[in-house]
Coordinates of C-alpha atoms in Angstrom, one line a residue:
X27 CA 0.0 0.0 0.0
X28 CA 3.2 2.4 0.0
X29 CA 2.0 4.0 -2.9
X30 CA 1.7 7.9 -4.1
X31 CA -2.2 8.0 -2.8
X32 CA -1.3 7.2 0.5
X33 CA 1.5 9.8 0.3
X34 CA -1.6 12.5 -0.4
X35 CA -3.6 11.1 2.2
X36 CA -0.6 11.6 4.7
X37 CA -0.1 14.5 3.2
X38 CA -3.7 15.9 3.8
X39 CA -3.3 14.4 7.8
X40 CA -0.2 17.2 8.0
X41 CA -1.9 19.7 6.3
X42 CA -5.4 19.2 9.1
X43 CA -2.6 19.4 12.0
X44 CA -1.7 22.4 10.4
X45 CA -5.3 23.7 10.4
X46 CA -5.5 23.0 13.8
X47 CA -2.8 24.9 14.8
X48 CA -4.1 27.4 13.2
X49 CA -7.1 27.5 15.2
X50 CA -5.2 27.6 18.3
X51 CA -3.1 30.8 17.0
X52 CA -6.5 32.1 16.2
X53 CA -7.4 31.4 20.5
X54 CA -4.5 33.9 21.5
X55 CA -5.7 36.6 18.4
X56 CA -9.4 36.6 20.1
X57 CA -8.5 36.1 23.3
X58 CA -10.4 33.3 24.1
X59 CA -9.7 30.0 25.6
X60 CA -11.5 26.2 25.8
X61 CA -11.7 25.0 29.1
X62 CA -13.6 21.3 30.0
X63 CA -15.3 21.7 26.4
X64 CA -16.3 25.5 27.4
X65 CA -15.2 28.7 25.4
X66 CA -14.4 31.5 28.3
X67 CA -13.6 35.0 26.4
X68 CA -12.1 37.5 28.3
X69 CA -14.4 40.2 29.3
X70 CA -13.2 42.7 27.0
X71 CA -13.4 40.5 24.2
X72 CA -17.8 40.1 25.7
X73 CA -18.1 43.5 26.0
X74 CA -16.8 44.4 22.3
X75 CA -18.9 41.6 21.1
X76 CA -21.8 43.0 22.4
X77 CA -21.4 45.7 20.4
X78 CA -21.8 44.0 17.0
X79 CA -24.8 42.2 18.1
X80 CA -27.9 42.6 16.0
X81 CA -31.3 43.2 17.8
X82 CA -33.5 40.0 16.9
X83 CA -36.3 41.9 15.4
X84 CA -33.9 43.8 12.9
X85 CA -32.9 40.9 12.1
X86 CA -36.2 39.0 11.5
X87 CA -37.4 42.6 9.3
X88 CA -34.3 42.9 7.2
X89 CA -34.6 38.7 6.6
X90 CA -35.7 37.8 2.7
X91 CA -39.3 36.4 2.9
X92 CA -38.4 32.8 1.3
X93 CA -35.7 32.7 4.4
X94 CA -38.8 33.4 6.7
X95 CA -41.0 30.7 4.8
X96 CA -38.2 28.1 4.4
X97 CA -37.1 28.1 8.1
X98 CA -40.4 24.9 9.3
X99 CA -39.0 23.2 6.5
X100 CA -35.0 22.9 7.8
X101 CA -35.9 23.0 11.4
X102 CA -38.1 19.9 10.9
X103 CA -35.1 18.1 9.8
X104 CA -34.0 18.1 13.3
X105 CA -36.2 15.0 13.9
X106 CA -35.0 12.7 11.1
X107 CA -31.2 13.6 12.3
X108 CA -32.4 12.7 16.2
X109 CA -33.6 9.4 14.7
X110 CA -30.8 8.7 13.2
X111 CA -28.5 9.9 15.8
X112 CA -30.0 7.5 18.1
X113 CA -29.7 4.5 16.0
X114 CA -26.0 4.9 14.6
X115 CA -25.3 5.6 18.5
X116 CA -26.8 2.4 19.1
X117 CA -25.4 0.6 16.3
X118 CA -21.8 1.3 17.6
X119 CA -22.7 0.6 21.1
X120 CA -23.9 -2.5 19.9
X121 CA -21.3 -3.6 17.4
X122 CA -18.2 -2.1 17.8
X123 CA -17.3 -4.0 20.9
X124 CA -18.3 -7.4 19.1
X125 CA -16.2 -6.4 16.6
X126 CA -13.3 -5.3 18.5
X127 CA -12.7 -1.6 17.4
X128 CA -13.0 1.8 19.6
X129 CA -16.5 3.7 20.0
X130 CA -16.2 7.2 17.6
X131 CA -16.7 9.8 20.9
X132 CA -19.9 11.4 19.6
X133 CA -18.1 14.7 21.8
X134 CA -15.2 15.0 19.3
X135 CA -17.4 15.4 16.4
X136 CA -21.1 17.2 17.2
X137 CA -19.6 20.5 19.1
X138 CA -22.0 23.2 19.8
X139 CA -20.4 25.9 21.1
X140 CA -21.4 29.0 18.2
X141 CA -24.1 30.2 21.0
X142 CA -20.7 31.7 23.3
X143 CA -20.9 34.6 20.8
X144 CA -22.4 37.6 21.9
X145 CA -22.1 39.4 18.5
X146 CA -24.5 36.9 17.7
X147 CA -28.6 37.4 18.3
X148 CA -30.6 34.8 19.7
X149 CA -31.9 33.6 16.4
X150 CA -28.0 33.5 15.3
X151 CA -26.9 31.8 17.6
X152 CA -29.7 29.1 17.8
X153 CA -29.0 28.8 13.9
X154 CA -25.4 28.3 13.8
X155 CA -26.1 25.5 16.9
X156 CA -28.3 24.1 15.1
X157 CA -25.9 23.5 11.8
X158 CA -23.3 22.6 14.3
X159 CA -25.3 19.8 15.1
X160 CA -25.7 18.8 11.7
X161 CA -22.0 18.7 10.5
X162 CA -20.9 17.3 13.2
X163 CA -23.7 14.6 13.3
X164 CA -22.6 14.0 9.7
X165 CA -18.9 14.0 10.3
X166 CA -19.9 11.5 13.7
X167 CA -21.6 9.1 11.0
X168 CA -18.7 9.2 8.6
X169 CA -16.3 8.3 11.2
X170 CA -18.6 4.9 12.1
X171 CA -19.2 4.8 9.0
X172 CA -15.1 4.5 7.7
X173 CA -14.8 2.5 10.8
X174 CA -17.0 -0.4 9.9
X175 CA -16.1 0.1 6.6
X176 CA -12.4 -1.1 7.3
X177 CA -13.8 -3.6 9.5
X178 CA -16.1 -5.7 6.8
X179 CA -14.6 -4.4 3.1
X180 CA -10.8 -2.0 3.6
X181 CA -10.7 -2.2 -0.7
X182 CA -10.5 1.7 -2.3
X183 CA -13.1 2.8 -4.4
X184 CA -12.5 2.6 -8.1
X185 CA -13.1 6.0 -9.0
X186 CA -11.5 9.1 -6.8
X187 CA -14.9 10.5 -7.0
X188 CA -16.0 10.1 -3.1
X189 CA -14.1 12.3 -0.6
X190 CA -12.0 9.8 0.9
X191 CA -12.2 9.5 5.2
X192 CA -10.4 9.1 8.3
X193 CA -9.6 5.4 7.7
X194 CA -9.2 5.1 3.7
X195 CA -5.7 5.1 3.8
X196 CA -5.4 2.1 5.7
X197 CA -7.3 0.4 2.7
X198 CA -6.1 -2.0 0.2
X199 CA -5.9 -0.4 -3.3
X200 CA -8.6 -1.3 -5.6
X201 CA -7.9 -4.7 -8.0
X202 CA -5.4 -5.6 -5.7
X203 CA -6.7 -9.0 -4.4
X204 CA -3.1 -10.8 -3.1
X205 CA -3.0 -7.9 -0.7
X206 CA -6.4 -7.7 0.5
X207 CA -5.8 -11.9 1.0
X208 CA -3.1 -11.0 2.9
X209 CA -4.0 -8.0 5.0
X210 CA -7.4 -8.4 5.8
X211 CA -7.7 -9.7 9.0
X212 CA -4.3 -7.1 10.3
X213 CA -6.7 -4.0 8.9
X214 CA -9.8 -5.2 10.7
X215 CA -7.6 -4.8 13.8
X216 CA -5.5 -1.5 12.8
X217 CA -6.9 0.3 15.4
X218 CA -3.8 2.2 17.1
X219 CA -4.0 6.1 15.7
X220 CA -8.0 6.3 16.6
X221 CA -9.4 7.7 19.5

């Protein structure tokens, strides 16, 4: 599998290190800081944030009327994503021990912590919560998702069409049946570098 794809793909792991240290520049530029999950800004920082906040009903009046009527429509989606929330929760909790691999911490991925922003109204900040929930309930399914994928069939896709996730590179290049012979059971198993 020591190929030039997997160089990418390492490549793309140094280059979401480098993102994330990045974000933690950005901590020190805001003056903020994460403590037990919890954003605490300094109270300067809340005072000046305050002061870009937009009053709710300016914001509802200024609004385009197809935002207005199209808000039922995302906001019932919520219920579909607790459904499956609960069953892909359940799913690991039920499988992954049989099969030997670590639970995906549901904490690491759905993060709601947009509604610490007081330059944001109350609408804003229920809003960007709410698509917090969603990305990260979609990034929390991937990652069980690439999981169980290496578990029951590690082979790469054919075409480089699909974004590939956190476990592709461990797979066994497409067409390349000696290998996957040979490796399948070790890559069922490779479980060191997740959480």
């Amino acid at each position: 599998m020591d190929n030039r794809l997997n160089d990418i793909l390492n490549e793309i792991k140094v280059l979401e290190k480098s993102v994330q240290e990045e974000i933690k520049r950005k901590e020190e530029e805001f003056r903020y800081k994460i403590r037990k999950r919890k954003v605490i800004f300094e109270e300067e920082v809340l005072r000046i944030q305050k002061s870009f906040s937009q009053g709710v009903v300016k914001y509802i009046l200024e609004a385009r009327p197809l935002n207005i009527l199209s808000a039922p429509v995302i906001y019932f989606m919520i219920v579909p994503a607790l459904l499956l929330d609960l069953f892909v929760t359940l799913y690991q909790g039920i499988c992954f021990p049989i099969y030997g691999m670590p639970k995906v911490k549901r904490k690491d991925h759905i993060i709601l912590d947009r509604h610490c922003l007081k330059y944001l109204n109350a609408i804003e900040r229920f809003n960007c919560d709410y698509c917090s929930y969603f990305n990260g309930l979609t990034s929390y399914i991937s990652e069980i998702g690439a999981r169980t994928e290496q578990y029951w069939c590690p082979v790469k896709r054919a075409s480089g069409k699909a974004r590939p996730h956190s476990r592709y590179h461990h797979f066994v290049d497409y067409g390349d049946a000696e290998t996957f012979r040979a490796r399948f059971d070790e890559l069922r198993k490779k479980h060191e570098d997740m959480n």
